[in-house]
Short mmCIF file of C-alpha atoms in Angstrom, two decimals:
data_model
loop_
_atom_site.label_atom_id
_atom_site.label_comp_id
_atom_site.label_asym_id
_atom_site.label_seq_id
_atom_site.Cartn_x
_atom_site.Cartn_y
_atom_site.Cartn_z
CA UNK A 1 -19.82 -29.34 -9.50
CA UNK A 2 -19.16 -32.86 -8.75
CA UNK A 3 -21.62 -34.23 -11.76
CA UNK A 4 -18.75 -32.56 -14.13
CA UNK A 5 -16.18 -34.52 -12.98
CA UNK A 6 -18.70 -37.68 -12.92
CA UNK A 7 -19.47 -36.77 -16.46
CA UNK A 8 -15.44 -36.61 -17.34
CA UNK A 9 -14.29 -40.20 -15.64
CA UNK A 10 -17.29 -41.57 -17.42
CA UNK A 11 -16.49 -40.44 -20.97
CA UNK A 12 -13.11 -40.83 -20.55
CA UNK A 13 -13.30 -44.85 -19.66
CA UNK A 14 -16.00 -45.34 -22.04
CA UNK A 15 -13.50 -44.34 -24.90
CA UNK A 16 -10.90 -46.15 -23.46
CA UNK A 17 -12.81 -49.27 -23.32
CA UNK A 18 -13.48 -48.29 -26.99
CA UNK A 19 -9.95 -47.87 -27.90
CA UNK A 20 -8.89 -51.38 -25.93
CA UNK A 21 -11.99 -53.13 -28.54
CA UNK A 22 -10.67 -51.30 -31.62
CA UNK A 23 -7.31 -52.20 -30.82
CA UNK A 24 -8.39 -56.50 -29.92
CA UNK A 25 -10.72 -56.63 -33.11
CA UNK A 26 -7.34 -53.97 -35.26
CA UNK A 27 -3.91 -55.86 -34.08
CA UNK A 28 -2.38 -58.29 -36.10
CA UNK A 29 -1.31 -60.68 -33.56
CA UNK A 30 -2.29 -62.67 -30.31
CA UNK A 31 0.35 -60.78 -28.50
CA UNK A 32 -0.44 -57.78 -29.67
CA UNK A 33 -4.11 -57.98 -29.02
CA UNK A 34 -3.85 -59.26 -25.91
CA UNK A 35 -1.01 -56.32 -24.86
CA UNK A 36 -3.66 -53.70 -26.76
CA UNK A 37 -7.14 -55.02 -24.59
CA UNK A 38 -5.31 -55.31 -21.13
CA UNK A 39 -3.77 -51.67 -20.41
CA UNK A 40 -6.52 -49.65 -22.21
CA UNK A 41 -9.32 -52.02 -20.84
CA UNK A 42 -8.23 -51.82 -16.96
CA UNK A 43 -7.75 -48.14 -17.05
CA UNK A 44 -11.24 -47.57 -18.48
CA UNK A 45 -12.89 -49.69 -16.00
CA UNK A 46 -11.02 -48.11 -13.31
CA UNK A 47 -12.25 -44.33 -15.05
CA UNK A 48 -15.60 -45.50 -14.70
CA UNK A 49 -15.47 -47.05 -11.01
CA UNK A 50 -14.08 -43.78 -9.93
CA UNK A 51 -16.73 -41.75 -11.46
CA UNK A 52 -19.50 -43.93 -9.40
CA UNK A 53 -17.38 -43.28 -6.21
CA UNK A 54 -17.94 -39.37 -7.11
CA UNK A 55 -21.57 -40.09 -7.56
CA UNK A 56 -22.25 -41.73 -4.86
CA UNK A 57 -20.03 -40.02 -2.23
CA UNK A 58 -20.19 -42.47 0.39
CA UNK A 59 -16.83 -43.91 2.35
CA UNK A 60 -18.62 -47.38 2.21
CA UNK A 61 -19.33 -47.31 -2.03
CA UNK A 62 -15.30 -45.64 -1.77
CA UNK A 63 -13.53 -48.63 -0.06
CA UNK A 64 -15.20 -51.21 -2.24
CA UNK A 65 -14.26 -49.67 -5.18
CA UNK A 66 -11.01 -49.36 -4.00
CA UNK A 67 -10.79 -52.71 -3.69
CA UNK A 68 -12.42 -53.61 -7.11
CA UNK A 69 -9.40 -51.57 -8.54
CA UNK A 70 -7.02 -53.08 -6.48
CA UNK A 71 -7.89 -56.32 -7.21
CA UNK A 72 -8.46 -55.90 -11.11
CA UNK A 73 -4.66 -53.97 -11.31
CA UNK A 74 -3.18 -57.61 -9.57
CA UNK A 75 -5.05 -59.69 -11.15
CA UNK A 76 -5.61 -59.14 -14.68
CA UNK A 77 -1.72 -58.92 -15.45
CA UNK A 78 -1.10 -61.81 -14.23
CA UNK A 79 -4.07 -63.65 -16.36
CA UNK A 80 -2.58 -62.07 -19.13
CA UNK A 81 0.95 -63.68 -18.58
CA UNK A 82 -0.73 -66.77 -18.38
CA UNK A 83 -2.56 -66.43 -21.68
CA UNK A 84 1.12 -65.19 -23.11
CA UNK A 85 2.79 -68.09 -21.73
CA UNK A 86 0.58 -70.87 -23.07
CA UNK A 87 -0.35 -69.54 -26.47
CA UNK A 88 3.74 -69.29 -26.67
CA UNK A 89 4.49 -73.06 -25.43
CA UNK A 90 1.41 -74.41 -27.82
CA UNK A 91 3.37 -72.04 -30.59
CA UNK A 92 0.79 -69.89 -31.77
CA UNK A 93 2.26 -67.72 -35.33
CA UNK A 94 3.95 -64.38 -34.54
CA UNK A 95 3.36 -61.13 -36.67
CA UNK A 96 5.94 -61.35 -39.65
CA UNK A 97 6.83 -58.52 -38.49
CA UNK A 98 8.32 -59.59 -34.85
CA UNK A 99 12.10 -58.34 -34.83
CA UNK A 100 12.98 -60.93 -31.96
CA UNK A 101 11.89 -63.50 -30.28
CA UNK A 102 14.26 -64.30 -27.23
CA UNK A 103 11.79 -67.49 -26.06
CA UNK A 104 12.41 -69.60 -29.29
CA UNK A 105 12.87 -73.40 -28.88
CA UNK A 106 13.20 -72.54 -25.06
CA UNK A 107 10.59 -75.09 -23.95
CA UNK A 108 10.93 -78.53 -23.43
CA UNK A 109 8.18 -80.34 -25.48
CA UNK A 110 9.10 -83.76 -23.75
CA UNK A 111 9.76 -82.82 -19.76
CA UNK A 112 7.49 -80.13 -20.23
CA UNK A 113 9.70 -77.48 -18.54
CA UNK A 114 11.74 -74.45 -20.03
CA UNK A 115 15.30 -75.33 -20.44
CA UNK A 116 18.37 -73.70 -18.92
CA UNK A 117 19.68 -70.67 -20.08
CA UNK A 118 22.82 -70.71 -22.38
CA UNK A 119 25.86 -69.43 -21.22
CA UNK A 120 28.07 -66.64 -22.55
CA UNK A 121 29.81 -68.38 -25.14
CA UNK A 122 26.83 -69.59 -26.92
CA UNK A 123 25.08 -66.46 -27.89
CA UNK A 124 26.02 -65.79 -30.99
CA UNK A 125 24.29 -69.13 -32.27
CA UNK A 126 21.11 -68.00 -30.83
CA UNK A 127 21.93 -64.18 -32.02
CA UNK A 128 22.05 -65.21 -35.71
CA UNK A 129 18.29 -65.43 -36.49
CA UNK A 130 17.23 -61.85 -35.31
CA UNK A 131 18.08 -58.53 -37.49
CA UNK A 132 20.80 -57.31 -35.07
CA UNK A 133 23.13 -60.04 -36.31
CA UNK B 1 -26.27 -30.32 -15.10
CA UNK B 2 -28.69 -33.56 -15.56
CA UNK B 3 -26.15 -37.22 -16.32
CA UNK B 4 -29.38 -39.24 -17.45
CA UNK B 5 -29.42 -38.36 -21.06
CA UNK B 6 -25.71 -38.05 -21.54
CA UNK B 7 -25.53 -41.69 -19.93
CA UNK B 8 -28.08 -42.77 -22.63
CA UNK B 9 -26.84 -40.69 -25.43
CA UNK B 10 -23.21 -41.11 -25.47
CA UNK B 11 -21.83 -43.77 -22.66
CA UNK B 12 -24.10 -46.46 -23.48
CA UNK B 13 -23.95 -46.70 -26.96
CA UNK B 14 -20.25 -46.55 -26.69
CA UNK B 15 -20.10 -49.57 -24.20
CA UNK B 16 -22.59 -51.79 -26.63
CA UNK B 17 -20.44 -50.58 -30.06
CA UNK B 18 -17.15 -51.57 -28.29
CA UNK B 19 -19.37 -54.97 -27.11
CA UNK B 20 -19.83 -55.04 -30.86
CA UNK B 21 -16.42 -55.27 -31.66
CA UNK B 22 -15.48 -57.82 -29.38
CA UNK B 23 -17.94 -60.45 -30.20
CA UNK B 24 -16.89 -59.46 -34.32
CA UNK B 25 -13.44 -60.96 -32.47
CA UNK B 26 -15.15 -63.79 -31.03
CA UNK B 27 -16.70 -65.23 -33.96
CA UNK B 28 -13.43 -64.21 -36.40
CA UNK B 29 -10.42 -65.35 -33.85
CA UNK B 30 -8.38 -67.88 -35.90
CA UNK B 31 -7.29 -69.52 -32.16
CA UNK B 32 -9.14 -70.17 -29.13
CA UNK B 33 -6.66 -68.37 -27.28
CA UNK B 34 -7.81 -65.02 -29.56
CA UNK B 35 -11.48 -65.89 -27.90
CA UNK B 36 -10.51 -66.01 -24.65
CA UNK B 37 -8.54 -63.08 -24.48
CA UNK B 38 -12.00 -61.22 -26.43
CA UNK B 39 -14.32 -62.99 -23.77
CA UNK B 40 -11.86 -61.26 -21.03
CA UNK B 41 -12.12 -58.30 -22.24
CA UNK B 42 -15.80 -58.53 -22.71
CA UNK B 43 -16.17 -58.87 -18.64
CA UNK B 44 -14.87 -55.76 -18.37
CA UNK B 45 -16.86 -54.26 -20.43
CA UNK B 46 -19.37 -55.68 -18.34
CA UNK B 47 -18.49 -54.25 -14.68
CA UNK B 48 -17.86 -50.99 -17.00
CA UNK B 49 -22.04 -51.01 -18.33
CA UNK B 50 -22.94 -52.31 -14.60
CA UNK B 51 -21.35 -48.89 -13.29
CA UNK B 52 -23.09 -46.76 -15.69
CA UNK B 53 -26.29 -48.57 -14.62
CA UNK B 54 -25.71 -47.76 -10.98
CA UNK B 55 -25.45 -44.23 -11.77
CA UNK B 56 -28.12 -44.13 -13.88
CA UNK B 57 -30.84 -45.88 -11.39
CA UNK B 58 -28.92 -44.89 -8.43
CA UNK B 59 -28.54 -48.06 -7.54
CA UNK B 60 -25.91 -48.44 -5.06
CA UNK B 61 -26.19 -52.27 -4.87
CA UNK B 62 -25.51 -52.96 -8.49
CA UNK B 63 -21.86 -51.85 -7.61
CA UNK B 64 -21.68 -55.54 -5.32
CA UNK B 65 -21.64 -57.75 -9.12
CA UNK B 66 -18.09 -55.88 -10.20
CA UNK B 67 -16.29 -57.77 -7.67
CA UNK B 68 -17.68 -60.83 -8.45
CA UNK B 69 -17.67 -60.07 -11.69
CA UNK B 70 -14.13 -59.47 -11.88
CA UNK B 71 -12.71 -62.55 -9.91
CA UNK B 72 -15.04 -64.80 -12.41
CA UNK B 73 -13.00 -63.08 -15.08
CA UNK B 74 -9.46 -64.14 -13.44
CA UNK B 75 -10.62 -67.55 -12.39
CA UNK B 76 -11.93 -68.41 -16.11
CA UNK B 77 -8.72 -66.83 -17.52
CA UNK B 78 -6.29 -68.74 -15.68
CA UNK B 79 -8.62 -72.12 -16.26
CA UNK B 80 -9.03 -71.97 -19.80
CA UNK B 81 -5.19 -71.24 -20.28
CA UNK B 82 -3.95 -74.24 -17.59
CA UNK B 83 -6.11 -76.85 -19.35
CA UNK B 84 -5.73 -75.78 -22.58
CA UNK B 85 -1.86 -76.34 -22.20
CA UNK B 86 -2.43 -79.44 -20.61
CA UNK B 87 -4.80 -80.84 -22.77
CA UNK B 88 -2.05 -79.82 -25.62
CA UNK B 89 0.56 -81.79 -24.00
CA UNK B 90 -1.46 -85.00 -23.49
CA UNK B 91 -2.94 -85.22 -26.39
CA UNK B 92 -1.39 -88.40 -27.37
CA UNK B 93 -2.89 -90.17 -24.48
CA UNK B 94 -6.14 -89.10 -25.02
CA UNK B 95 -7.64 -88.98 -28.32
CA UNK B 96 -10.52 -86.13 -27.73
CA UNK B 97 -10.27 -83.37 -29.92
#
């Protein structure tokens, strides 16, 4: 009974970490690709670590995958941030397609911090270059 | 119900087409930022074929590189990204690249 549900975690992550390659080698973008490879990519990963904890069906095998999981849900959102954040300040192209882009000429270039937000009044300056204006 | 040629069969080849893929992305990626996010995902992959190994050998101990494997995969991330910013900003001091 228990090789079934082996056999269902396995195929489902290995199609997942298909989808996540399809959708880095199919998106237009840097953004996009990386937003496409991180979601599909950790849940397969985590489909397949569950499957060996069925196989295996030892408390030991359990905790340690537990904690692989654990670990790969904290950390691999935050690398992705960081990948997000840097290809934005070095001003990597957008999709021409990109409605909005709240983060324009944010960052300092000289001090090499973001600046300030605006206040009220001055939003409709920065408002004018997306579609909504 | 016998796993070992379904493993072989179906799960395998899956893992290597989608490794495929990602190196097609590796080669192609018009930024270096494109590369790294492929050679992240390609880790992944990785722990994902290590798993399927473990089940197919019955290996239990096999399941000890995913860990590892995985913080080598955040550590590299966040590396790459913090020195490839840095090395963007000071690029006037030094002329490397």
């Amino acid at each position: 009974m228990s090789t079934y549900f082996v056999l269902f975690f396995m195929i489902i992550g290995a199609l997942f970490i298909l989808i996540a390659s399809i959708g880095l080698l199919k998106m237009p973008d840097v953004y996009l690709r990386m937003s496409a490879s991180t979601i599909a990519g950790t849940f397969g990963v985590a489909s397949m670590l569950v499957a060996v904890a069925i196989h295996f069906h030892d408390f030991g095998i359990l905790l340690h995958i537990i904690g692989v999981i654990i670990f790969l849900i904290l950390t691999v959102p935050i690398g992705a941030h960081m990948l997000g954040r840097s290809s934005h300040i070095i001003g990597l192209p957008m999709w021409e397609k990109t409605v909005c882009d709240d983060m324009k000429d944010q960052y300092d270039h000289e001090k090499h911090v973001y600046k300030p937000l605006k206040k009220k009044g001055d939003q409709k300056e920065t408002l004018t270059d997306t579609k909504e204006a | 119900m016998n796993l070992e040629p379904i493993i072989i069969y179906f799960i395998l080849p899956v893992l290597s087409l989608s490794m495929l893929l990602i190196f097609i992305r590796v080669f192609r990626g018009p930024s270096l930022m494109d590369r790294v996010v492929a050679l992240d995902l390609l880790v992944i992959v990785g722990i994902g074929s290590f798993s399927a190994y473990a089940i197919l050998f019955d290996r239990e101990v096999v399941i000890d590189i995913s860990l590892i494997l995985a913080l080598i995969a955040f550590l590299s991330t966040v590396a790459f990204t913090y020195y490839y910013v840095k090395g963007d900003q000071e690029k006037d001091k030094f002329d490397v690249r």
